[in-house]
Amino acid sequence: MTTASTTSTPTSTPSASVAPLLSIAGLVRRFGGLTAVNGLSLSLADGELVSVIGPNGAGKTTLFNLITGLDTPDVGSVAFAGQDVTGFAAERLAGLGLARTFQHGRVFGNLSVLDNVLVGAHTRLRAVRPPLGLPLLGPLAELGLALLPPAAVRAEEERLRAEATEIIALFGDRLTPRLDKPAHSLSYANRRRVEIARALALKPRLLLLDEPTAGMNPTETAEMLEIIRGLKGRGLTILLIEHKLDLVMQLSDRVVVMDHGARIAEGLPSAVATDPAVIEAYLGHKAVGAANQDDAAAVVPTKRGIGE
Amino acid sequence: MFPTSFGPWLDYTINGLVIGNIYALLAVGLALIFGVSHLINFAHGSVYMVGAYIGWLGITKLNLPLPVTFAAVAVGCGLLGAVIERVGLRPLRNAPRIAPLLATIGLSVVLDQSAQLLFSPDPRALPTQLPSWRIAIGGGSIGALDLLIAGVGIGSAALLYGFLRFTRLGWAVRATALDRDAAQQCGVDVDKVNRTVFAIASALGGVSGLLVGMYYNTIDPNMGFQAGLKGIVAQLIGGVGNVPGAIAGSLLLGLIESYGIALFGTSYRNLFAFVALILILVLRPNGLFAKARRLPPEPLTGTFIAPSRPLVLPGWLIGLLIVAALALPFAVQQPYLLQTLGNAWLYALLALSLTLVAGTVGQVSLGHAGLLAIGAYASALLALDAGIPVLLAVPLAGVIAAALGTALVFPAFRLRGHYVSIATLAVGEIVTLVILNWESLTRGPIGVTGVPPLSVAGTPLVSGQWVYWIPLVVLLVFAGVQTRLLSSHLGRTLRAIREDDVAARSYGVDLNRYKGLAFAVAGFVAGVGGALMAHFYSYINHETFPAPVSMLALTMVILGGLGNVAGAVLGAVVLVGLPELFRAAAEYRMLIYGVVLLLLIRFRPQGLLGTV
Ligand SMILES: Nc1ncnc2c1ncn2[C@@H]1O[C@H](COP(=O)(O)OP(=O)(O)OP(=O)(O)O)[C@@H](O)[C@H]1O
Ligand SMILES: [Mg+2]
């Protein structure tokens, strides 16, 4: 099913001329007999917002895990900011400016909202984590500085707290009144917001969002759409997994469609929405004969479809 | 000393296979239980001990024919297994994954202690009525008992195979092991499956205990602890939940031990198993026979943190309590009371240390007494053999415990959940065994006598007040330091690791670095605690800090509330101070701890003051 689709992929992408921020090539990840990601290549330019869509089990989350170092590919490479980062550990990639959210939500339940976001700023601690580069002295210095903080350490903590509060305020008064509440006491939607706030606290160069609006109602989804649009407006590079296609169509510079671990289409949102291979993937193989453009419009709304 | 001819080696091989067969009876049960319930059953060793005692009753008291005794053991232990499932597993189905594991530890303490009370702690002989002939083969020999053990092993394996393969219930067991939820949806009664599996596993375990008792002609109430661990080791070698793997792992472990004893001597016996355990956990965490590279499953909850609102004690109250504690010796002069409370403060140091790693970082350590032992020996030997002043030896011992403890646990940093607990348990055992065997340094089984007391300017501080004040002041200092640590960036970082280590890593938290830091701080605190104990007790040996002390520490920490500094102190006072003050007979104390642990896990997992 992958061969037919390549023809429908537009050849010119907006990022063709600039050096990509993220570029992955020929990524393969197998789980036993199942190939979750199958020879996937993708590149992302600075400031771009690219969405990855595809039916359940297409391999989108696995792709994120491979990019963020939580999993290592069997074949293929990942380059970030001009550096080959294949096989780098997750914590190292975070240090390079990669932040992600998790599909099923992985907030730190017993930590307060503020502490959750502050953990997001962990890689930016400088004063309390002097980069000594020594295996034993570094941690011991950190311990000493934490127990007897000099002015610089206290100032850094204050600054990060102020910044975290500011990031939290991005979500209106959804989170701000709950700064000191443990994350497990929040609503599902609020936990998703905390995740995004935590990711932003890292000051990422690339933000990966795995279904940020899962479990949100239309109002909340619209709110989230505005927030993501705002982040994009500030020039943040974003890779987005999302099932809500109207949101994808409104936000994306480019859409990559995955099915069975492979890319079956890529291009402008409007082009992808009418791609027969995409429609086939979404409708399932039984419906192939019956599928016509009207059905497709119902499944994959175009920009016009949502009234722009 | 090494046997050079072929004959002895054949004997060692036969012996290894026989012991391996006995381990297999344990390990197969553990594997079955893990398969259906994902629980590593720490009460299994106690079931084995109970089996031995039922057998002892049958053989020596009731003079039953041997087959009847075996049947009685199987039935009795099978019923006990069903009870363990009912008490330890079923009520905790929705609790954190570590909760049933801790419950089985509580159950095992209760069973072992009950046996001690019923049958006295002394070993008893278990004579067999088996004929004493031996068949000589190629320089070695095989006796009737060896054949019986082999027969029981092979027979049980065949029965089990038949059960799993050809009966409806057996299919249900296999279905549950494959996918519990799916099985449930297809109408499998998972409770019944669990009960059956616990019963079968326990029947096998009990028979194994009886066979071991007959083999060595001796049984005692504590025989289950080591045996249960061996079963767990064997199971891990074969890959958890893998029944054929458990058999292979058991035979391998039996051979390793047998050859190891041949080469190094009996006192090293258990060391091989635990070193093998650590190696397996670190090098092949899925067992020797696992193939595929597996990804850690999605949100793993290895920690035992119940969402709760910790009770925040107001500052003035804490201040008041501290002043009252410091002033107590002015009001109360009874040396007994002060000494008891002083001992409680010493144990509070251990609890403080454990609550940091088990509570704050979520690494439930089951070998924490090992840190006390390192600190105690380090300080005692520095003072006695290196002539270092006691006041300097104590902090040095803290540093040594921090460094050595962290280094020993370091290989386990990559493990999660249950595996951390098992690895730390093994590390604790290894520490004890090294102390026992490294005679040139530690004086071996004799222990260290005449450890000098703390003294200032030549005046020893041994009176009632000092025994009370010194530990109290040290405790207050460390509690203050730990509180400060928890409110710094380290507090949130360590707790983030506990809550979700994958998310923590994704935000740049280097797990090894922070787990290392936590273990180093914890090692220092426990090391100083152990050192003080050595100088107050003036005599220590390898049994001063046995495994039950680790369980006690865990109970204190859960009682107070995991991660809770004030809770750790409270837990120590309640569990060490109160039984002593109420003069609860010493032999009931461990029983009380076991029951408290069980009740807490079931009814108040957040402890008295709440988890932080
Ligand atoms: N750790 C794992 N072990 C085995 N199989 C896995 C693992 N992780 C993912 N898979 C399989 O890989 C395939 C892709 O999964 P993935 O989670 O990446 O899909 P997805 O596109 O994110 O789906 P969804 O839209 O439902 O989130 C699925 O078939 C899944 O079952
Ligand atoms: Mg997904």
PDB file of C-alpha atoms in Angstrom, chain B residues 43-151:
ATOM      1  CA  ALA B  43       5.966 -15.786  51.676  1.00  0.00           C
ATOM      2  CA  HIS B  44       6.880 -18.810  49.590  1.00  0.00           C
ATOM      3  CA  GLY B  45       9.894 -19.631  51.751  1.00  0.00           C
ATOM      4  CA  SER B  46       7.681 -19.609  54.818  1.00  0.00           C
ATOM      5  CA  VAL B  47       5.301 -22.063  53.185  1.00  0.00           C
ATOM      6  CA  TYR B  48       8.295 -24.290  52.617  1.00  0.00           C
ATOM      7  CA  MET B  49       9.166 -24.024  56.299  1.00  0.00           C
ATOM      8  CA  VAL B  50       5.567 -24.832  57.251  1.00  0.00           C
ATOM      9  CA  GLY B  51       5.738 -27.879  54.983  1.00  0.00           C
ATOM     10  CA  ALA B  52       8.819 -29.083  56.833  1.00  0.00           C
ATOM     11  CA  TYR B  53       7.082 -28.695  60.195  1.00  0.00           C
ATOM     12  CA  ILE B  54       3.919 -30.454  59.068  1.00  0.00           C
ATOM     13  CA  GLY B  55       6.173 -33.243  57.871  1.00  0.00           C
ATOM     14  CA  TRP B  56       7.998 -33.252  61.190  1.00  0.00           C
ATOM     15  CA  LEU B  57       4.687 -33.572  63.035  1.00  0.00           C
ATOM     16  CA  GLY B  58       3.620 -36.405  60.740  1.00  0.00           C
ATOM     17  CA  ILE B  59       6.862 -38.323  60.994  1.00  0.00           C
ATOM     18  CA  THR B  60       7.964 -37.873  64.588  1.00  0.00           C
ATOM     19  CA  LYS B  61       4.730 -37.143  66.476  1.00  0.00           C
ATOM     20  CA  LEU B  62       2.028 -39.011  64.592  1.00  0.00           C
ATOM     21  CA  ASN B  63       4.210 -41.742  63.102  1.00  0.00           C
ATOM     22  CA  LEU B  64       2.329 -41.543  59.822  1.00  0.00           C
ATOM     23  CA  PRO B  65       3.489 -43.600  56.861  1.00  0.00           C
ATOM     24  CA  LEU B  66       5.677 -41.490  54.600  1.00  0.00           C
ATOM     25  CA  PRO B  67       3.198 -41.210  51.687  1.00  0.00           C
ATOM     26  CA  VAL B  68       0.496 -40.004  54.091  1.00  0.00           C
ATOM     27  CA  THR B  69       2.894 -37.431  55.510  1.00  0.00           C
ATOM     28  CA  PHE B  70       3.619 -36.179  52.018  1.00  0.00           C
ATOM     29  CA  ALA B  71      -0.087 -35.920  51.277  1.00  0.00           C
ATOM     30  CA  ALA B  72      -0.685 -34.068  54.533  1.00  0.00           C
ATOM     31  CA  VAL B  73       2.102 -31.615  53.720  1.00  0.00           C
ATOM     32  CA  ALA B  74       0.740 -31.003  50.237  1.00  0.00           C
ATOM     33  CA  VAL B  75      -2.809 -30.468  51.441  1.00  0.00           C
ATOM     34  CA  GLY B  76      -1.840 -28.357  54.439  1.00  0.00           C
ATOM     35  CA  CYS B  77       0.445 -26.099  52.438  1.00  0.00           C
ATOM     36  CA  GLY B  78      -2.047 -25.936  49.576  1.00  0.00           C
ATOM     37  CA  LEU B  79      -4.624 -24.553  51.973  1.00  0.00           C
ATOM     38  CA  LEU B  80      -2.073 -22.135  53.374  1.00  0.00           C
ATOM     39  CA  GLY B  81      -1.369 -20.970  49.827  1.00  0.00           C
ATOM     40  CA  ALA B  82      -5.039 -20.276  49.253  1.00  0.00           C
ATOM     41  CA  VAL B  83      -5.079 -18.244  52.457  1.00  0.00           C
ATOM     42  CA  ILE B  84      -2.028 -16.254  51.344  1.00  0.00           C
ATOM     43  CA  GLU B  85      -3.764 -15.458  48.092  1.00  0.00           C
ATOM     44  CA  ARG B  86      -6.865 -14.364  49.951  1.00  0.00           C
ATOM     45  CA  VAL B  87      -5.025 -12.166  52.457  1.00  0.00           C
ATOM     46  CA  GLY B  88      -1.977 -10.995  50.575  1.00  0.00           C
ATOM     47  CA  LEU B  89      -3.114 -10.625  47.013  1.00  0.00           C
ATOM     48  CA  ARG B  90      -6.823 -10.292  46.447  1.00  0.00           C
ATOM     49  CA  PRO B  91      -7.556  -7.274  48.670  1.00  0.00           C
ATOM     50  CA  LEU B  92      -4.629  -5.440  47.105  1.00  0.00           C
ATOM     51  CA  ARG B  93      -5.591  -5.896  43.494  1.00  0.00           C
ATOM     52  CA  ASN B  94      -5.953  -2.178  42.870  1.00  0.00           C
ATOM     53  CA  ALA B  95      -3.096  -1.125  45.121  1.00  0.00           C
ATOM     54  CA  PRO B  96       0.331  -0.197  43.740  1.00  0.00           C
ATOM     55  CA  ARG B  97       2.177  -3.187  42.334  1.00  0.00           C
ATOM     56  CA  ILE B  98       4.687  -3.258  45.169  1.00  0.00           C
ATOM     57  CA  ALA B  99       1.922  -3.534  47.790  1.00  0.00           C
ATOM     58  CA  PRO B 100       1.265  -7.281  47.416  1.00  0.00           C
ATOM     59  CA  LEU B 101       5.008  -7.890  47.484  1.00  0.00           C
ATOM     60  CA  LEU B 102       5.277  -6.060  50.793  1.00  0.00           C
ATOM     61  CA  ALA B 103       2.218  -7.933  52.024  1.00  0.00           C
ATOM     62  CA  THR B 104       3.891 -11.257  51.302  1.00  0.00           C
ATOM     63  CA  ILE B 105       6.911 -10.050  53.265  1.00  0.00           C
ATOM     64  CA  GLY B 106       4.597  -9.248  56.167  1.00  0.00           C
ATOM     65  CA  LEU B 107       2.978 -12.669  55.860  1.00  0.00           C
ATOM     66  CA  SER B 108       6.306 -14.394  55.827  1.00  0.00           C
ATOM     67  CA  VAL B 109       7.392 -12.586  58.997  1.00  0.00           C
ATOM     68  CA  VAL B 110       4.120 -13.596  60.656  1.00  0.00           C
ATOM     69  CA  LEU B 111       4.470 -17.242  59.597  1.00  0.00           C
ATOM     70  CA  ASP B 112       8.121 -17.533  60.594  1.00  0.00           C
ATOM     71  CA  GLN B 113       7.545 -15.899  63.957  1.00  0.00           C
ATOM     72  CA  SER B 114       4.463 -17.994  64.664  1.00  0.00           C
ATOM     73  CA  ALA B 115       6.486 -21.108  63.969  1.00  0.00           C
ATOM     74  CA  GLN B 116       9.159 -19.893  66.379  1.00  0.00           C
ATOM     75  CA  LEU B 117       6.580 -19.361  69.080  1.00  0.00           C
ATOM     76  CA  LEU B 118       4.907 -22.712  68.465  1.00  0.00           C
ATOM     77  CA  PHE B 119       7.951 -24.907  67.963  1.00  0.00           C
ATOM     78  CA  SER B 120      10.734 -22.860  69.619  1.00  0.00           C
ATOM     79  CA  PRO B 121      13.513 -21.303  67.548  1.00  0.00           C
ATOM     80  CA  ASP B 122      15.772 -24.327  67.995  1.00  0.00           C
ATOM     81  CA  PRO B 123      16.432 -26.676  65.109  1.00  0.00           C
ATOM     82  CA  ARG B 124      14.820 -30.089  65.221  1.00  0.00           C
ATOM     83  CA  ALA B 125      15.911 -33.354  63.738  1.00  0.00           C
ATOM     84  CA  LEU B 126      13.764 -34.841  61.001  1.00  0.00           C
ATOM     85  CA  PRO B 127      14.652 -38.508  60.820  1.00  0.00           C
ATOM     86  CA  THR B 128      13.589 -40.451  57.774  1.00  0.00           C
ATOM     87  CA  GLN B 129      12.438 -44.026  57.684  1.00  0.00           C
ATOM     88  CA  LEU B 130      14.072 -44.462  54.304  1.00  0.00           C
ATOM     89  CA  PRO B 131      16.537 -47.316  53.869  1.00  0.00           C
ATOM     90  CA  SER B 132      20.108 -46.147  54.086  1.00  0.00           C
ATOM     91  CA  TRP B 133      21.603 -48.043  51.146  1.00  0.00           C
ATOM     92  CA  ARG B 134      23.561 -46.159  48.534  1.00  0.00           C
ATOM     93  CA  ILE B 135      24.294 -47.256  44.982  1.00  0.00           C
ATOM     94  CA  ALA B 136      27.889 -46.667  43.984  1.00  0.00           C
ATOM     95  CA  ILE B 137      28.337 -45.331  40.483  1.00  0.00           C
ATOM     96  CA  GLY B 138      31.639 -44.355  38.969  1.00  0.00           C
ATOM     97  CA  GLY B 139      33.196 -43.283  42.249  1.00  0.00           C
ATOM     98  CA  GLY B 140      30.132 -41.371  43.433  1.00  0.00           C
ATOM     99  CA  SER B 141      27.001 -42.727  45.029  1.00  0.00           C
ATOM    100  CA  ILE B 142      23.270 -42.239  45.077  1.00  0.00           C
ATOM    101  CA  GLY B 143      21.035 -42.930  48.055  1.00  0.00           C
ATOM    102  CA  ALA B 144      17.351 -43.718  48.418  1.00  0.00           C
ATOM    103  CA  LEU B 145      16.565 -40.131  49.417  1.00  0.00           C
ATOM    104  CA  ASP B 146      18.305 -38.772  46.323  1.00  0.00           C
ATOM    105  CA  LEU B 147      16.104 -41.014  44.222  1.00  0.00           C
ATOM    106  CA  LEU B 148      13.011 -39.978  46.139  1.00  0.00           C
ATOM    107  CA  ILE B 149      13.797 -36.301  45.593  1.00  0.00           C
ATOM    108  CA  ALA B 150      14.425 -36.890  41.903  1.00  0.00           C
ATOM    109  CA  GLY B 151      11.205 -38.888  41.707  1.00  0.00           C
TER     110      GLY B 151
END
